[in-house]
mmCIF file of C-alpha atoms in Angstrom:
data_model
loop_
_atom_site.group_PDB
_atom_site.id
_atom_site.type_symbol
_atom_site.label_atom_id
_atom_site.label_comp_id
_atom_site.label_asym_id
_atom_site.label_seq_id
_atom_site.Cartn_x
_atom_site.Cartn_y
_atom_site.Cartn_z
ATOM 1 C CA MET A 402 -3.063 133.303 119.533
ATOM 2 C CA ALA A 403 -5.834 135.387 121.343
ATOM 3 C CA LYS A 404 -6.714 134.789 125.003
ATOM 4 C CA LEU A 405 -10.430 135.172 127.158
ATOM 5 C CA TYR A 406 -9.264 136.709 130.474
ATOM 6 C CA PHE A 407 -11.186 137.158 133.531
ATOM 7 C CA TYR A 408 -10.018 139.373 136.302
ATOM 8 C CA TYR A 409 -12.369 138.407 139.325
ATOM 9 C CA ALA A 410 -12.743 140.616 142.303
ATOM 10 C CA SER A 411 -15.207 141.897 145.658
ATOM 11 C CA MET A 412 -16.307 145.124 145.179
ATOM 12 C CA ASN A 413 -14.150 148.346 145.534
ATOM 13 C CA ALA A 414 -11.139 145.756 144.809
ATOM 14 C CA GLY A 415 -10.356 148.432 141.529
ATOM 15 C CA LYS A 416 -12.029 146.514 138.848
ATOM 16 C CA SER A 417 -12.791 149.241 136.421
ATOM 17 C CA ALA A 418 -9.471 151.495 137.184
ATOM 18 C CA THR A 419 -7.755 148.472 136.340
ATOM 19 C CA LEU A 420 -9.883 148.113 132.851
ATOM 20 C CA LEU A 421 -8.883 151.591 132.003
ATOM 21 C CA GLN A 422 -5.754 151.117 132.766
ATOM 22 C CA ALA A 423 -5.291 148.266 130.196
ATOM 23 C CA ASN A 424 -7.485 150.104 127.703
ATOM 24 C CA PHE A 425 -5.341 153.638 128.066
ATOM 25 C CA ASN A 426 -1.903 151.197 127.277
ATOM 26 C CA TYR A 427 -3.192 149.708 123.992
ATOM 27 C CA ASN A 428 -4.538 153.535 123.081
ATOM 28 C CA GLU A 429 -1.136 154.730 124.192
ATOM 29 C CA ARG A 430 0.314 152.361 122.021
ATOM 30 C CA GLY A 431 -1.923 153.272 118.903
ATOM 31 C CA MET A 432 -3.867 150.289 119.131
ATOM 32 C CA ARG A 433 -7.578 150.358 118.744
ATOM 33 C CA THR A 434 -9.995 148.658 120.913
ATOM 34 C CA MET A 435 -13.663 148.456 121.958
ATOM 35 C CA LEU A 436 -15.522 148.720 125.438
ATOM 36 C CA TRP A 437 -18.025 147.414 126.581
ATOM 37 C CA THR A 438 -20.163 147.624 129.745
ATOM 38 C CA ALA A 439 -23.760 146.439 131.219
ATOM 39 C CA ALA A 440 -26.726 148.306 129.998
ATOM 40 C CA LEU A 441 -28.458 147.388 133.236
ATOM 41 C CA ASP A 442 -25.757 149.607 135.275
ATOM 42 C CA ASP A 443 -26.691 153.029 134.305
ATOM 43 C CA ARG A 444 -24.619 154.385 137.129
ATOM 44 C CA GLY A 445 -22.451 156.341 134.495
ATOM 45 C CA SER A 446 -25.000 157.498 131.970
ATOM 46 C CA GLY A 447 -26.844 160.827 134.326
ATOM 47 C CA ARG A 448 -24.416 163.212 132.384
ATOM 48 C CA ASP A 449 -26.733 162.657 129.348
ATOM 49 C CA GLY A 450 -30.362 161.769 130.485
ATOM 50 C CA GLY A 451 -30.191 158.048 131.309
ATOM 51 C CA HIS A 452 -29.786 155.453 128.446
ATOM 52 C CA ASP A 453 -31.556 153.006 126.202
ATOM 53 C CA GLY A 454 -30.476 149.552 126.120
ATOM 54 C CA GLU A 455 -30.975 149.434 122.407
ATOM 55 C CA ARG A 456 -29.853 152.509 121.723
ATOM 56 C CA ASP A 457 -27.034 151.945 123.747
ATOM 57 C CA ALA A 458 -26.255 148.908 122.340
ATOM 58 C CA ARG A 459 -25.862 150.511 119.092
ATOM 59 C CA GLN A 460 -23.428 154.017 120.398
ATOM 60 C CA VAL A 461 -21.160 155.021 122.829
ATOM 61 C CA ASP A 462 -22.031 155.645 126.158
ATOM 62 C CA ALA A 463 -19.477 158.897 127.279
ATOM 63 C CA HIS A 464 -19.325 157.798 130.693
ATOM 64 C CA ALA A 465 -20.357 154.275 130.564
ATOM 65 C CA ILE A 466 -17.526 152.991 132.629
ATOM 66 C CA GLU A 467 -16.577 155.160 135.899
ATOM 67 C CA SER A 468 -13.721 154.209 138.309
ATOM 68 C CA ARG A 469 -14.120 155.096 142.220
ATOM 69 C CA ILE A 470 -11.264 157.524 141.489
ATOM 70 C CA GLY A 471 -12.667 159.436 138.963
ATOM 71 C CA LEU A 472 -11.160 157.639 135.688
ATOM 72 C CA HIS A 473 -14.155 157.354 132.895
ATOM 73 C CA ALA A 474 -14.300 155.752 129.308
ATOM 74 C CA GLY A 475 -16.740 155.513 126.698
ATOM 75 C CA ALA A 476 -18.575 151.831 126.066
ATOM 76 C CA HIS A 477 -20.835 150.210 124.006
ATOM 77 C CA ARG A 478 -23.799 149.212 126.419
ATOM 78 C CA PHE A 479 -24.851 144.736 126.587
ATOM 79 C CA THR A 480 -28.024 143.523 126.975
ATOM 80 C CA ALA A 481 -29.008 140.104 127.052
ATOM 81 C CA ASP A 482 -29.819 139.655 123.780
ATOM 82 C CA THR A 483 -26.505 141.597 121.835
ATOM 83 C CA ASP A 484 -24.519 139.657 119.572
ATOM 84 C CA LEU A 485 -21.200 140.336 121.045
ATOM 85 C CA TYR A 486 -19.470 137.794 118.314
ATOM 86 C CA GLU A 487 -21.645 139.602 115.823
ATOM 87 C CA ARG A 488 -20.882 143.490 117.280
ATOM 88 C CA VAL A 489 -17.198 142.995 117.536
ATOM 89 C CA THR A 490 -16.315 141.190 114.422
ATOM 90 C CA ALA A 491 -18.548 143.433 112.351
ATOM 91 C CA ALA A 492 -16.161 146.569 114.054
ATOM 92 C CA HIS A 493 -13.396 144.394 113.464
ATOM 93 C CA ALA A 494 -13.722 144.120 109.907
ATOM 94 C CA ALA A 495 -14.242 148.223 109.919
ATOM 95 C CA GLY A 496 -10.921 148.730 111.176
ATOM 96 C CA PRO A 497 -8.382 146.295 113.253
ATOM 97 C CA LEU A 498 -9.385 145.780 117.275
ATOM 98 C CA SER A 499 -6.646 145.059 118.991
ATOM 99 C CA CYS A 500 -8.442 144.261 122.534
ATOM 100 C CA ILE A 501 -11.857 143.825 123.781
ATOM 101 C CA LEU A 502 -12.530 145.301 126.875
ATOM 102 C CA ILE A 503 -15.918 144.360 129.093
ATOM 103 C CA ASP A 504 -16.500 145.637 132.613
ATOM 104 C CA GLU A 505 -19.942 144.280 134.549
ATOM 105 C CA ALA A 506 -18.358 140.900 133.658
ATOM 106 C CA GLN A 507 -21.323 138.949 135.560
ATOM 107 C CA PHE A 508 -24.244 140.396 133.835
ATOM 108 C CA LEU A 509 -23.256 138.466 130.835
ATOM 109 C CA ALA A 510 -24.940 135.493 129.386
ATOM 110 C CA PRO A 511 -23.385 132.547 129.214
ATOM 111 C CA GLU A 512 -23.862 132.615 125.521
ATOM 112 C CA GLN A 513 -22.395 135.687 125.549
ATOM 113 C CA VAL A 514 -19.374 134.774 127.237
ATOM 114 C CA TRP A 515 -18.964 131.782 124.601
ATOM 115 C CA GLN A 516 -19.774 134.362 122.191
ATOM 116 C CA CYS A 517 -16.049 136.133 123.954
ATOM 117 C CA ALA A 518 -14.432 132.843 123.842
ATOM 118 C CA HIS A 519 -14.733 132.581 120.081
ATOM 119 C CA LEU A 520 -13.749 135.885 119.588
ATOM 120 C CA ALA A 521 -10.340 134.905 120.794
ATOM 121 C CA ASP A 522 -10.267 131.635 119.229
ATOM 122 C CA LYS A 523 -11.593 132.467 115.753
ATOM 123 C CA ALA A 524 -11.624 136.402 115.382
ATOM 124 C CA ASN A 525 -7.942 136.247 117.055
ATOM 125 C CA ILE A 526 -8.682 139.209 119.542
ATOM 126 C CA PRO A 527 -7.734 139.154 122.922
ATOM 127 C CA VAL A 528 -11.180 139.676 125.157
ATOM 128 C CA LEU A 529 -9.876 140.632 128.826
ATOM 129 C CA CYS A 530 -13.717 141.109 130.927
ATOM 130 C CA TYR A 531 -14.097 142.300 134.786
ATOM 131 C CA GLY A 532 -16.212 141.229 137.002
ATOM 132 C CA LEU A 533 -17.691 139.998 139.977
ATOM 133 C CA ARG A 534 -17.480 136.106 141.100
ATOM 134 C CA THR A 535 -20.548 135.697 143.374
ATOM 135 C CA ASP A 536 -23.330 137.796 144.605
ATOM 136 C CA PHE A 537 -24.741 138.342 147.820
ATOM 137 C CA GLN A 538 -25.725 135.330 148.716
ATOM 138 C CA GLY A 539 -22.322 133.867 148.084
ATOM 139 C CA GLN A 540 -23.485 132.687 145.112
ATOM 140 C CA LEU A 541 -21.723 132.027 141.152
ATOM 141 C CA PHE A 542 -23.894 134.686 138.767
ATOM 142 C CA PRO A 543 -24.065 132.957 135.451
ATOM 143 C CA GLY A 544 -21.641 134.527 133.326
ATOM 144 C CA SER A 545 -19.028 134.586 136.062
ATOM 145 C CA ALA A 546 -19.408 130.447 136.668
ATOM 146 C CA VAL A 547 -18.822 130.373 132.614
ATOM 147 C CA LEU A 548 -15.834 132.261 132.797
ATOM 148 C CA LEU A 549 -14.266 130.843 135.564
ATOM 149 C CA GLY A 550 -14.935 127.035 133.472
ATOM 150 C CA ILE A 551 -13.440 128.125 130.054
ATOM 151 C CA ALA A 552 -11.367 131.453 130.282
ATOM 152 C CA ASP A 553 -7.895 130.802 129.364
ATOM 153 C CA SER A 554 -6.101 133.422 132.407
ATOM 154 C CA LEU A 555 -7.845 133.757 135.726
ATOM 155 C CA VAL A 556 -6.777 136.661 138.065
ATOM 156 C CA GLU A 557 -7.836 138.113 141.369
ATOM 157 C CA LEU A 558 -7.519 141.369 142.387
ATOM 158 C CA LYS A 559 -7.666 142.194 145.650
ATOM 159 C CA GLY A 560 -9.825 144.313 148.529
ATOM 160 C CA VAL A 561 -9.593 144.184 151.820
ATOM 161 C CA CYS A 562 -11.979 143.774 154.109
ATOM 162 C CA HIS A 563 -12.345 145.954 157.413
ATOM 163 C CA CYS A 564 -10.602 143.936 159.448
ATOM 164 C CA GLY A 565 -7.812 144.240 157.098
ATOM 165 C CA ARG A 566 -7.856 140.424 155.643
ATOM 166 C CA LYS A 567 -8.534 140.226 151.977
ATOM 167 C CA ALA A 568 -12.244 140.552 150.379
ATOM 168 C CA SER A 569 -13.753 138.066 148.443
ATOM 169 C CA MET A 570 -17.393 138.506 149.275
ATOM 170 C CA ASN A 571 -20.009 140.824 148.789
ATOM 171 C CA VAL A 572 -22.709 141.583 151.542
ATOM 172 C CA ARG A 573 -25.927 143.640 150.788
ATOM 173 C CA VAL A 574 -27.034 146.067 152.978
ATOM 174 C CA ASP A 575 -30.184 147.832 153.765
ATOM 175 C CA GLY A 576 -30.538 151.589 154.848
ATOM 176 C CA THR A 577 -29.304 150.626 158.330
ATOM 177 C CA GLY A 578 -26.607 149.052 157.601
ATOM 178 C CA ALA A 579 -27.585 145.722 158.373
ATOM 179 C CA ALA A 580 -26.777 143.001 155.908
ATOM 180 C CA VAL A 581 -29.552 141.446 153.352
ATOM 181 C CA SER A 582 -29.542 138.053 152.857
ATOM 182 C CA GLU A 583 -32.674 137.630 150.277
ATOM 183 C CA GLY A 584 -33.701 139.164 147.634
ATOM 184 C CA ALA A 585 -33.340 139.590 143.643
ATOM 185 C CA GLN A 586 -29.649 138.551 142.485
ATOM 186 C CA THR A 587 -29.096 141.420 140.750
ATOM 187 C CA GLU A 588 -29.826 145.089 142.373
ATOM 188 C CA ILE A 589 -27.628 147.428 141.447
ATOM 189 C CA GLY A 590 -26.001 149.928 143.482
ATOM 190 C CA GLY A 591 -22.769 151.059 145.081
ATOM 191 C CA ASN A 592 -21.362 152.244 148.307
ATOM 192 C CA GLU A 593 -25.194 152.603 150.067
ATOM 193 C CA ARG A 594 -26.059 149.163 148.845
ATOM 194 C CA TYR A 595 -22.712 146.776 149.078
ATOM 195 C CA VAL A 596 -20.137 145.919 151.820
ATOM 196 C CA ALA A 597 -16.439 144.184 150.456
ATOM 197 C CA LEU A 598 -16.255 141.504 153.757
ATOM 198 C CA CYS A 599 -13.393 138.680 154.307
ATOM 199 C CA ARG A 600 -15.442 135.331 154.030
ATOM 200 C CA ARG A 601 -15.328 134.983 157.981
ATOM 201 C CA HIS A 602 -17.388 138.294 158.714
ATOM 202 C CA PHE A 603 -19.286 137.875 155.394
ATOM 203 C CA SER A 604 -20.370 134.589 157.473
ATOM 204 C CA GLU A 605 -20.925 136.223 160.453
ATOM 205 C CA ALA A 606 -23.002 139.131 158.533
ATOM 206 C CA LEU A 607 -25.515 136.509 157.542
ATOM 207 C CA GLY A 608 -25.774 134.834 160.511
ATOM 208 C CA ARG A 609 -23.885 131.360 158.711
#
């Protein structure tokens, strides 16, 4: 029986690299996969001059998923309106899929998480989701909250704080490196905007 998996971690803990390794393992054994990532995170699409969310929901962006260690793979991009169940089952009918891998899973809408569950339960296709658990204020992302509630398997990938403890939180910083405590939940950025910290140093950075 197929399962829904949620691999979660702080920033820079190797989520994308782990996804790409899993994808490689499937492909090496001749199994067909389908990769997805969020349309709003377009940091990997600069090679083709950017992207359009609706176009990318229908086409594969060749560098949509990239890891910090230089690995990359093409992927479809989902928006809040993408029907993942319909898209995946259509592709599965055209040629059997052995696994679905989703990067930036925290940006899934709650209904899309349920669509992933239906893919496992009804279509018997394993779905592996990789993403953040909480935002820069320590609040759950809506998609992550549903994944934590209904996924068959929860796996924490370990990041490292500057103190050597496990990094489980993400702090947003400004141009001077100071922690930011207010703002929109979603703001795309890399090491220049986010730092992974343990809970103690996250609390200290936000003055809690």
